[in-house]
Tab-separated table of C-alpha atoms and ligand atoms in Angstrom:
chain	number	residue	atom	x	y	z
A	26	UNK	CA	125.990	89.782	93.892
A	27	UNK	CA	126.513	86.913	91.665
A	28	UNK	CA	124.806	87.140	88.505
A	29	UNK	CA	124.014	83.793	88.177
A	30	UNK	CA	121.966	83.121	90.786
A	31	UNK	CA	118.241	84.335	91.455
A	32	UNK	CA	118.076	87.209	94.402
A	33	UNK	CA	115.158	86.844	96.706
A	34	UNK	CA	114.267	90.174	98.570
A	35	UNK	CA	112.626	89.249	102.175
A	36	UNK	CA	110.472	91.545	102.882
A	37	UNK	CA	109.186	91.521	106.486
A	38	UNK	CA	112.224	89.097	107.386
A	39	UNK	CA	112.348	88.785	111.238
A	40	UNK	CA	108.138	87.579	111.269
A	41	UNK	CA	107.486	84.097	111.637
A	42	UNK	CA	107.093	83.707	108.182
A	43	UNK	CA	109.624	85.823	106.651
A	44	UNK	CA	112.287	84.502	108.707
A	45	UNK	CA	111.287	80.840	108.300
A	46	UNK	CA	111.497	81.868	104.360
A	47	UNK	CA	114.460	83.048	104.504
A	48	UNK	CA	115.974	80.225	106.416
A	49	UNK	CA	114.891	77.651	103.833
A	50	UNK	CA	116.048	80.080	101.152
A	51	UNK	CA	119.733	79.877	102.585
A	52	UNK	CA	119.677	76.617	102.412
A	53	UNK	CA	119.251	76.795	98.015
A	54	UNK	CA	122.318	77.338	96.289
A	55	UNK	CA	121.037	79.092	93.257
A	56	UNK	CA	119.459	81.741	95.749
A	57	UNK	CA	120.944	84.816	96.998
A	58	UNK	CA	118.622	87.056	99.824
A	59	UNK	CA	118.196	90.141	101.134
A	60	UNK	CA	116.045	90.719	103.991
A	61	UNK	CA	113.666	93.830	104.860
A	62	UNK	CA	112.881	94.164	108.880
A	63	UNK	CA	113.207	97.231	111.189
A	64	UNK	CA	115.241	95.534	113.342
A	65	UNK	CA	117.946	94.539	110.438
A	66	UNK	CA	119.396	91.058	111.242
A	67	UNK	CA	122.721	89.790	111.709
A	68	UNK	CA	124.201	89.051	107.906
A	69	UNK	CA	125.843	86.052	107.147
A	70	UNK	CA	127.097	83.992	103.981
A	71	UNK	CA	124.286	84.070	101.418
A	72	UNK	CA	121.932	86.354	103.898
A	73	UNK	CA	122.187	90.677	104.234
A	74	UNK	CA	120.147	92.371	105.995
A	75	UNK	CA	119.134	95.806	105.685
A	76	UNK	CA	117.131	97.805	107.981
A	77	UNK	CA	114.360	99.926	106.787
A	78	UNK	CA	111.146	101.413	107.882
A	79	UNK	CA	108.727	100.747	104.875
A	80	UNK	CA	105.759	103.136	106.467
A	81	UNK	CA	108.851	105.701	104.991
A	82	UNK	CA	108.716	106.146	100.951
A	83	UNK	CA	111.476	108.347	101.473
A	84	UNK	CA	113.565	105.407	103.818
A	85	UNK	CA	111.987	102.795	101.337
A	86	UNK	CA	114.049	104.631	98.323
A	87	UNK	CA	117.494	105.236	100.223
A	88	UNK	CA	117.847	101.783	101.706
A	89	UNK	CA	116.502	99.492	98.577
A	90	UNK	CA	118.527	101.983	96.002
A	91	UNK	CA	121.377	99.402	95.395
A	92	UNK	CA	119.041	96.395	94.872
A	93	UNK	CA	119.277	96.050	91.271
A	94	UNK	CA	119.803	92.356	91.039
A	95	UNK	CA	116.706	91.231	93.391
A	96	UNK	CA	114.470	88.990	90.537
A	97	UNK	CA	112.179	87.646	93.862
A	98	UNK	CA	110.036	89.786	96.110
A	99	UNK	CA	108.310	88.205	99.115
A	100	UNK	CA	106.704	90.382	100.714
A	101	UNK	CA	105.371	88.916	104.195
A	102	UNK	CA	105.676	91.900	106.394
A	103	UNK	CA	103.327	93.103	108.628
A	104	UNK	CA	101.886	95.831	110.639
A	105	UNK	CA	99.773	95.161	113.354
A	106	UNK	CA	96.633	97.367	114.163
A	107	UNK	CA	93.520	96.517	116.795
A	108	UNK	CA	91.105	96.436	114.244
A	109	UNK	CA	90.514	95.758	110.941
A	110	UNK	CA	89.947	98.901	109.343
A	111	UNK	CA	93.218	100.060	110.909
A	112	UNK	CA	95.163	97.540	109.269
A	113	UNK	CA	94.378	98.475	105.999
A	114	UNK	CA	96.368	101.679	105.399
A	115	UNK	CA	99.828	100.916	106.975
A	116	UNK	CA	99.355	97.102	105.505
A	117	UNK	CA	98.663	98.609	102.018
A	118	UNK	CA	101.110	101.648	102.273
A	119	UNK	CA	104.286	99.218	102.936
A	120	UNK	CA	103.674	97.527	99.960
A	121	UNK	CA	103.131	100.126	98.057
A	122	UNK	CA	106.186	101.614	99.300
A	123	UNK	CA	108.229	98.674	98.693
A	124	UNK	CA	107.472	98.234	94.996
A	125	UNK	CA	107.710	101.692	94.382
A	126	UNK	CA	111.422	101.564	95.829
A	127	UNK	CA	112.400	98.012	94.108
A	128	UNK	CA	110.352	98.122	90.483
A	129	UNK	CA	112.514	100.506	89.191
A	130	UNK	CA	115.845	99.573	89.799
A	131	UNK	CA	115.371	95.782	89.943
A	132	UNK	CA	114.727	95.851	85.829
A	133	UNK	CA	115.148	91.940	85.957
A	134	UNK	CA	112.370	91.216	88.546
A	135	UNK	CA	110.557	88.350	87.336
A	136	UNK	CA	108.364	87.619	90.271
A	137	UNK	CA	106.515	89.271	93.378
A	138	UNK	CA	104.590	86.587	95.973
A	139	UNK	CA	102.426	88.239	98.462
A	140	UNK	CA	101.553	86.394	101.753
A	141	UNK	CA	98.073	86.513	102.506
A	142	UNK	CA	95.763	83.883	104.935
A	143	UNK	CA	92.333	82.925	105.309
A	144	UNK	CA	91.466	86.651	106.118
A	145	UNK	CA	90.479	86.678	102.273
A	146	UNK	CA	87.998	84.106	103.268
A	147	UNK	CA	86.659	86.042	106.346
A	148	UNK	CA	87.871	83.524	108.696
A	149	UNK	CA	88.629	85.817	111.440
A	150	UNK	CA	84.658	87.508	110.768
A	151	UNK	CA	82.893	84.214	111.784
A	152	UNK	CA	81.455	81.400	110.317
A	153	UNK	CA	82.466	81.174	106.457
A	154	UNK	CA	81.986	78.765	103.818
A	155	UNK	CA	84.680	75.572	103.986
A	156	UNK	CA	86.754	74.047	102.753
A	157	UNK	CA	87.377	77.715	101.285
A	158	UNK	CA	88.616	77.545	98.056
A	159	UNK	CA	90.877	80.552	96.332
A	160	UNK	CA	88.228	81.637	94.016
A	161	UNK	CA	85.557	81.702	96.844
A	162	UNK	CA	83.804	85.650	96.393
A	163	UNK	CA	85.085	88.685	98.147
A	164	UNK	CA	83.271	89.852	100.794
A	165	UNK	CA	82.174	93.597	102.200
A	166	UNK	CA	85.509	95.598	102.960
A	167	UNK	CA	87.577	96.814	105.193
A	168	UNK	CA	90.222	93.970	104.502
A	169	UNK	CA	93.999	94.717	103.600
A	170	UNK	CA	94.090	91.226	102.036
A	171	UNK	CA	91.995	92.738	98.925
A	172	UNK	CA	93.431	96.249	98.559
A	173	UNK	CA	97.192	94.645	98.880
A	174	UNK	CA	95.714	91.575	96.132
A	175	UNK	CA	94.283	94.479	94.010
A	176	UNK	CA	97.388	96.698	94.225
A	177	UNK	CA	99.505	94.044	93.041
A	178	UNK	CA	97.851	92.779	90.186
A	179	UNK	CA	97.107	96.272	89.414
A	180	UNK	CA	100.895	97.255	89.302
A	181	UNK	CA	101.535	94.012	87.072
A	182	UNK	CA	98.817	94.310	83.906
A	183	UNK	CA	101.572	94.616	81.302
A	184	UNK	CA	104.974	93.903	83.075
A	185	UNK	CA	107.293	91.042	82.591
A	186	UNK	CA	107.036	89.872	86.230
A	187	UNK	CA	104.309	88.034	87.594
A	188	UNK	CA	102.622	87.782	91.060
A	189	UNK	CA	101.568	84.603	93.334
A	190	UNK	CA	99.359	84.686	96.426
A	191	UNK	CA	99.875	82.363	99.223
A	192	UNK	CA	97.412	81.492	102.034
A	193	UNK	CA	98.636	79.869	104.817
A	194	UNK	CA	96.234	78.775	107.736
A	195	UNK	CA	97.899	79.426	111.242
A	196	UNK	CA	101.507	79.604	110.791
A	197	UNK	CA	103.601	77.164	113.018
A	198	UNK	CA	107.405	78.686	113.163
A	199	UNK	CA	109.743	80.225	115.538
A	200	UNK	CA	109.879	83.622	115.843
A	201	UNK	CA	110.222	86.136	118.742
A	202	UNK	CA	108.570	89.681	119.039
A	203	UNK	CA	105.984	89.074	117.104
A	204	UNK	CA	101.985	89.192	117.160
A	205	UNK	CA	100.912	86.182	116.018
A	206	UNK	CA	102.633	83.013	116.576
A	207	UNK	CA	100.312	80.507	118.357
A	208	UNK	CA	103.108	78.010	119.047
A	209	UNK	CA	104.986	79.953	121.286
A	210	UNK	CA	102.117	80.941	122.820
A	211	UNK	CA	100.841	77.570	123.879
A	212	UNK	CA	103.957	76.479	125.062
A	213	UNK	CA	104.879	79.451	126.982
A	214	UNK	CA	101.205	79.245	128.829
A	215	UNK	CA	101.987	75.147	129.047
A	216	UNK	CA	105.306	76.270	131.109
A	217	UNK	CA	103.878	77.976	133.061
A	218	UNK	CA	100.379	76.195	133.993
A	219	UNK	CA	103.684	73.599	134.474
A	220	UNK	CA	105.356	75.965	137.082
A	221	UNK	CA	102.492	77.274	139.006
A	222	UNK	CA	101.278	73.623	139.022
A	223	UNK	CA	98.359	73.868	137.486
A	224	UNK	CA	96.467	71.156	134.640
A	225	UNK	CA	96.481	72.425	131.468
A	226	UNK	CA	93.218	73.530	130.197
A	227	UNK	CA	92.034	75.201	126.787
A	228	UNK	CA	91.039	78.360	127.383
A	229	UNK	CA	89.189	79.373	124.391
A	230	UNK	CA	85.221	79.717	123.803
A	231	UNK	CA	83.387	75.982	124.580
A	232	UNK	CA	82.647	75.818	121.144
A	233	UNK	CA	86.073	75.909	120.025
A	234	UNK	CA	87.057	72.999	121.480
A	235	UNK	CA	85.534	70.453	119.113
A	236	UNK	CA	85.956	72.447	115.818
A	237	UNK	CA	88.020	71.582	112.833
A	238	UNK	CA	90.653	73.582	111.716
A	239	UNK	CA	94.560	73.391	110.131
A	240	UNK	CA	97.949	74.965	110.370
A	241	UNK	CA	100.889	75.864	108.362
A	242	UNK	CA	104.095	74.475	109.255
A	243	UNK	CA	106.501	77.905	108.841
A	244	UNK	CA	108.719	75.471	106.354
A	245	UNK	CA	106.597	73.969	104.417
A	246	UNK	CA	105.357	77.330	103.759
A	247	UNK	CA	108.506	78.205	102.703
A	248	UNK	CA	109.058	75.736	100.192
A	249	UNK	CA	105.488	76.539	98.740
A	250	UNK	CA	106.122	80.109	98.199
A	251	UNK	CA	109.330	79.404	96.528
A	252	UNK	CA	107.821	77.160	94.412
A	253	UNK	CA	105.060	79.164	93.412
A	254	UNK	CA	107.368	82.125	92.856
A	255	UNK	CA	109.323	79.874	90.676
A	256	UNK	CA	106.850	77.428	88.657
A	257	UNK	CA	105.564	79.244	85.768
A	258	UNK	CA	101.973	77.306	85.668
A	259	UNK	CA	101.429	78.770	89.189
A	260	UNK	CA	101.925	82.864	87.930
A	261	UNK	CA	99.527	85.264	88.877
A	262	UNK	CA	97.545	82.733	90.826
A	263	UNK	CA	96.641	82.298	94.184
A	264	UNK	CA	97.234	79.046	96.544
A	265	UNK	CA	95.928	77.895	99.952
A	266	UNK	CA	98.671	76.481	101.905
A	267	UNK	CA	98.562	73.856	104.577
A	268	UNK	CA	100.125	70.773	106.515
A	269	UNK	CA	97.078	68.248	105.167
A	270	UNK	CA	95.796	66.833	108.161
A	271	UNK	CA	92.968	68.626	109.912
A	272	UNK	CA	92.484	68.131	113.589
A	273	UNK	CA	90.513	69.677	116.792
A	274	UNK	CA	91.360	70.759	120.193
A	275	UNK	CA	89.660	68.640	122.283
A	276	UNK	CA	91.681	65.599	120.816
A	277	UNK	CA	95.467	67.749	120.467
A	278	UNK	CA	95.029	69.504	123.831
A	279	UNK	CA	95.714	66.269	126.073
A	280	UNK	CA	98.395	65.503	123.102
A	281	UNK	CA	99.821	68.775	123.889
A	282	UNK	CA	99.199	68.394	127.692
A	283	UNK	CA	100.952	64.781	127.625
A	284	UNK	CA	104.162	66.378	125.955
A	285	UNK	CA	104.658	69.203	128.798
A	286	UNK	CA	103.745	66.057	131.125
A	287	UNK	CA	100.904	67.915	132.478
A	288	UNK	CA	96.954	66.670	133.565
A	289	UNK	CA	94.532	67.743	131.445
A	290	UNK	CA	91.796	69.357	132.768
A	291	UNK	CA	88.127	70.304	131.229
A	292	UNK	CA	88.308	73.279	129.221
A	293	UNK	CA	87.897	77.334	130.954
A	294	UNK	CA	86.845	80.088	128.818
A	295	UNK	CA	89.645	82.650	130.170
A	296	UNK	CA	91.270	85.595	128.042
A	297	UNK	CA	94.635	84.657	127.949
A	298	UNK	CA	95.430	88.609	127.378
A	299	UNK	CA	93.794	89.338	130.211
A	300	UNK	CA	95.124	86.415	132.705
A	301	UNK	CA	98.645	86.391	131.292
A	302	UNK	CA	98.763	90.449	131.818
A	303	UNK	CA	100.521	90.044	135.634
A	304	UNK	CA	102.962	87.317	134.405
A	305	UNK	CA	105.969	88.897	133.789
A	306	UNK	CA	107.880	88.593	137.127
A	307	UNK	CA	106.867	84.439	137.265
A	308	UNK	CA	108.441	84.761	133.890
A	309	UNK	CA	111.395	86.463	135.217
A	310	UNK	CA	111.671	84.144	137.875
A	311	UNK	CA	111.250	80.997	135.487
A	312	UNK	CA	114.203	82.372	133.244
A	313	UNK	CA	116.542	82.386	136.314
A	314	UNK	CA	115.094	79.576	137.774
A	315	UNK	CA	115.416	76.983	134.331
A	316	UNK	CA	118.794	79.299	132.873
A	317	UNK	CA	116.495	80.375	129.947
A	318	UNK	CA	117.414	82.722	127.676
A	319	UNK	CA	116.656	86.351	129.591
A	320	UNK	CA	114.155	86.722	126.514
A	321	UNK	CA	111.348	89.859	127.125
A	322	UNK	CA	108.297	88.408	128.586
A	323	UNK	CA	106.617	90.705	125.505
A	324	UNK	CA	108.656	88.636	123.015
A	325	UNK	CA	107.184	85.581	123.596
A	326	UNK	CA	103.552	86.368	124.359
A	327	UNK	CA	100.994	86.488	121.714
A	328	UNK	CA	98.058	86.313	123.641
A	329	UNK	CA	95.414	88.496	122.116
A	330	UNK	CA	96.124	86.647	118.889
A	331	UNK	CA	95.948	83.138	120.445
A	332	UNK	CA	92.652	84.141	122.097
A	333	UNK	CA	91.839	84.781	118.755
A	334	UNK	CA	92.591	81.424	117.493
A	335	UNK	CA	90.945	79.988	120.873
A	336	UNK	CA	87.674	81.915	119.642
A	337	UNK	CA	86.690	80.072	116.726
A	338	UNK	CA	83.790	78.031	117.791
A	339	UNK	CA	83.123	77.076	113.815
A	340	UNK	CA	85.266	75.041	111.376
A	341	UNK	CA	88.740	76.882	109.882
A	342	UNK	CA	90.445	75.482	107.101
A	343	UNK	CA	90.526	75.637	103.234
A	344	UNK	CA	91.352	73.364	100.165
A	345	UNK	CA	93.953	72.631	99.932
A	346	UNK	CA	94.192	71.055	96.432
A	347	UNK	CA	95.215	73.722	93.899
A	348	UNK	CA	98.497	73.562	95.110
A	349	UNK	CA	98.698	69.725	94.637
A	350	UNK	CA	96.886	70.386	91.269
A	351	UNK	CA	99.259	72.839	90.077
A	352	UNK	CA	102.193	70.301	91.664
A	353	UNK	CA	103.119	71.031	94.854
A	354	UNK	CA	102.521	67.886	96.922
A	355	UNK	CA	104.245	67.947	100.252
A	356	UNK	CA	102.653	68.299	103.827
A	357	UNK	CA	103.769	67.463	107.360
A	358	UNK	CA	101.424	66.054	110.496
A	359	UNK	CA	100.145	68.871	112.534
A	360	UNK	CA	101.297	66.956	115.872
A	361	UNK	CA	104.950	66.242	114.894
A	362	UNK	CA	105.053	69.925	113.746
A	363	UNK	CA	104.101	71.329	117.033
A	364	UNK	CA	106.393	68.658	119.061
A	365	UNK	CA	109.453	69.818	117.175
A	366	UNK	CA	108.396	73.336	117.374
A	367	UNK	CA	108.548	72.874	121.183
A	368	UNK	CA	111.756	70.690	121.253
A	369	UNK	CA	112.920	73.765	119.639
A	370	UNK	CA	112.117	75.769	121.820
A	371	UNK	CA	113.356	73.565	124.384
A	372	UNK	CA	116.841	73.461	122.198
A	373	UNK	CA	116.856	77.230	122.251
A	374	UNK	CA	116.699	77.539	126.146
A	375	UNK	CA	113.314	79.497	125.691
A	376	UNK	CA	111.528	77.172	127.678
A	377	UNK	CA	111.812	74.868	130.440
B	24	NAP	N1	101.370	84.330	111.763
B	24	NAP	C1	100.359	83.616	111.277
B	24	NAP	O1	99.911	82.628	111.909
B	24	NAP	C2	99.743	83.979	109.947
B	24	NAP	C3	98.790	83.085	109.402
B	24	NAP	C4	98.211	83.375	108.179
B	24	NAP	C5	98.558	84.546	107.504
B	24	NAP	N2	99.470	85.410	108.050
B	24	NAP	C6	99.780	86.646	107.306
B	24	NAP	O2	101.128	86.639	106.859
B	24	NAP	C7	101.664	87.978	106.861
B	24	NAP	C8	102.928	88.001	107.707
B	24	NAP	O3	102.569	87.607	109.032
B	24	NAP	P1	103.628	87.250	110.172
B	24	NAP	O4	102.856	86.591	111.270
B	24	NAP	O5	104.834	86.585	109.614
B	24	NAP	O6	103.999	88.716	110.654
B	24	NAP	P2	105.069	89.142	111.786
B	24	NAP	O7	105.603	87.948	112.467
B	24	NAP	O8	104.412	90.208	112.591
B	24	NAP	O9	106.233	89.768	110.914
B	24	NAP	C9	106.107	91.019	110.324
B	24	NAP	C10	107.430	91.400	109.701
B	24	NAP	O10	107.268	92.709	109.117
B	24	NAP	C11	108.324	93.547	109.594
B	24	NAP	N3	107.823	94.913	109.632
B	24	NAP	C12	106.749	95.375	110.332
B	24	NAP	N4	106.631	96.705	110.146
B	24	NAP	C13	107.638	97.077	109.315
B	24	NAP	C14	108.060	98.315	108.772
B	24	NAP	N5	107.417	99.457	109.048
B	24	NAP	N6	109.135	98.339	107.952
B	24	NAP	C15	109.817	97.188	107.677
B	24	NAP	N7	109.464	95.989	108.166
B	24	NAP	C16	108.387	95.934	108.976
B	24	NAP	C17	108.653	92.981	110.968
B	24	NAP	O11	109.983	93.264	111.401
B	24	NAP	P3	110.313	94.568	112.316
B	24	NAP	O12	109.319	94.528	113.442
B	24	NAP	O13	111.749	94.403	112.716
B	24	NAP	O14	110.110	95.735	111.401
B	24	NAP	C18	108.583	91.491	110.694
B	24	NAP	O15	109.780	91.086	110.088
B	24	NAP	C19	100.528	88.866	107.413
B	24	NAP	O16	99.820	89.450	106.361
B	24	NAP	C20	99.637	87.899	108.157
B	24	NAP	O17	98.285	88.326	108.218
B	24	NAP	C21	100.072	85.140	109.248
């Protein structure tokens, strides 16, 4: 390690934010990174890897005992559990784990920045108060947003480091293998409304259709947590994170539908989980068919959490103007975002 530059320690590296972070991170030349995943990853110049299980204290102390020059954690892992109660104690345990492993041998940590979303809002619960704003009220647990937020700042009363939140709205990055990552989902389901030559039609609840709501771009996320991790007016606070443009369905969907050169059709309530479930061979047979990558049908379907993002017949985005108050200005169009997400994917062989 060179002690010159800052160390950033991923954690949670292969998700569609973590690896999007570390990505831009590479990319810095004061910035050194280690990334946190189960699955490892494939180290390269300015990029290790180490794989851990972070449920495991025990694993958690072995594999992050060398780490004494990481000054950054990000901690954007993630465990996934089918309700929300569930999530909270692997959610909170990893973290827990992972600054018990890092605080004390890292003694030059200045910083810990812990992803969050509009969960702290109760966006996923129903109809909440918007534009949300980071000091909106708490509201009746279980949520692993507040007992991760409360651990944190907690663990930092009295230390040198200091903490930043970051809220991102739907996060728009690639990524395979993992549970939420909406892109990926609509083009996948585009490809193959494409293939079995059928229009493309939302599929979420009618009252979704005409709602407002925001992304993330997975980038510009990126450069927003850095900077928060790195600007000391923005310590210890918390920051909703978006592209800046808001939009609704009914107006991107034949936007979306005119990219994958499809007819748009009225909208059909349909649970993508539940419609998608026989799909696998016709995405066999698309691989061979297009010479795609021979990519799991598993690893690029996120149904349950696009059905999720389908359901919300009532308005989903925040404010987004701390961050621009505190000095963080940039943002990115929605529509170009998701274009160049699927020309990516196009790049990538992933789809047709
Ligand atoms: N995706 C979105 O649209 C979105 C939007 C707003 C907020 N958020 C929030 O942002 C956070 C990150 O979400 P994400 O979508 O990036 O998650 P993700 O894609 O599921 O990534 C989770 C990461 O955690 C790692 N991980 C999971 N269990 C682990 C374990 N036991 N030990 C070590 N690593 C482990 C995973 O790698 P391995 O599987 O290899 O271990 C992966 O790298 C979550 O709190 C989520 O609620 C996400």
């Amino acid at each position: 390690m060179n002690a010159t530059k800052k160390v950033a320690l991923v954690v949670g590296a292969q998700g569609v934010i973590g690896r999007n972070l570390v990505e831009h991170l590479a990319t810095l030349d004061d910035w050194e990174v280690v990334g946190l995943a189960r699955r490892g990853g494939e180290t390269r110049p300015q990029v290790r890897y180490i794989a851990v299980d972070l449920l495991d204290p025990a694993d958690a102390r072995a594999k992050l005992r060398g780490l004494d020059h990481v000054t950054h954690v990000f901690y954007a892992a993630y465990q996934d559990r089918p309700s929300w109660a569930e999530l909270v104690p692997p959610n909170l345990a990893m973290l827990v784990n992972t600054l018990d492993a890092i605080e004390p041998v890292a003694t030059g940590l200045q910083h810990v920045s812990l992803m969050q979303g509009y969960k702290v809002y109760g966006g996923h619960l129903g109809p909440f108060k918007t534009p949300a704003r980071e000091d909106d009220a708490h509201f009746m647990p279980p949520e692993f947003m507040f007992d991760q937020q409360r651990f944190l700042e907690s663990r930092q009363a009295g230390k040198r480091w200091h903490w930043s939140a970051i809220r991102p709205a739907v996060v728009g990055g690639f990524a395979l293998g993992n549970p939420m990552n909406l892109a990926v989902a609509i083009a996948v389901y585009a490809s193959m409304s494409k293939e079995l030559g059928v229009p493309l039609r939302f599929p979420g609840k009618p009252g979704a259709y005409d709602k407002l709501l925001e992304m993330t771009d997975a980038g510009l996320l990126a450069r927003a947590t850095v900077w928060a991790a790195t600007e000391p007016r923005a310590a210890n606070q918390a920051f909703n994170i978006s592209n800046g443009d808001l939009f609704r369905w009914n107006d991107m969907w034949a936007k979306i539908a005119r990219y994958f050169e499809l007819d748009v059709a009225p909208p059909l309530p349909l649970s993508l989980d539940t419609v998608m479930a026989d799909k696998a061979p016709l995405w066999t047979a698309m691989t061979h068919k297009h010479g795609l990558q021979p990519i799991a049908y598993q690893d690029v379907s996120s149904w349950r959490f696009a059905d999720f993002v389908f359901s919300w017949d009532y308005d989903m985005f925040g404010d987004g103007s701390k961050a621009r108050r505190f000095g963080f200005h940039e943002f990115v169009e929605t529509e170009a975002m998701l274009f160049g997400l699927f020309d990516d994917l196009r790049r990538r062989k992933l789809i047709p």
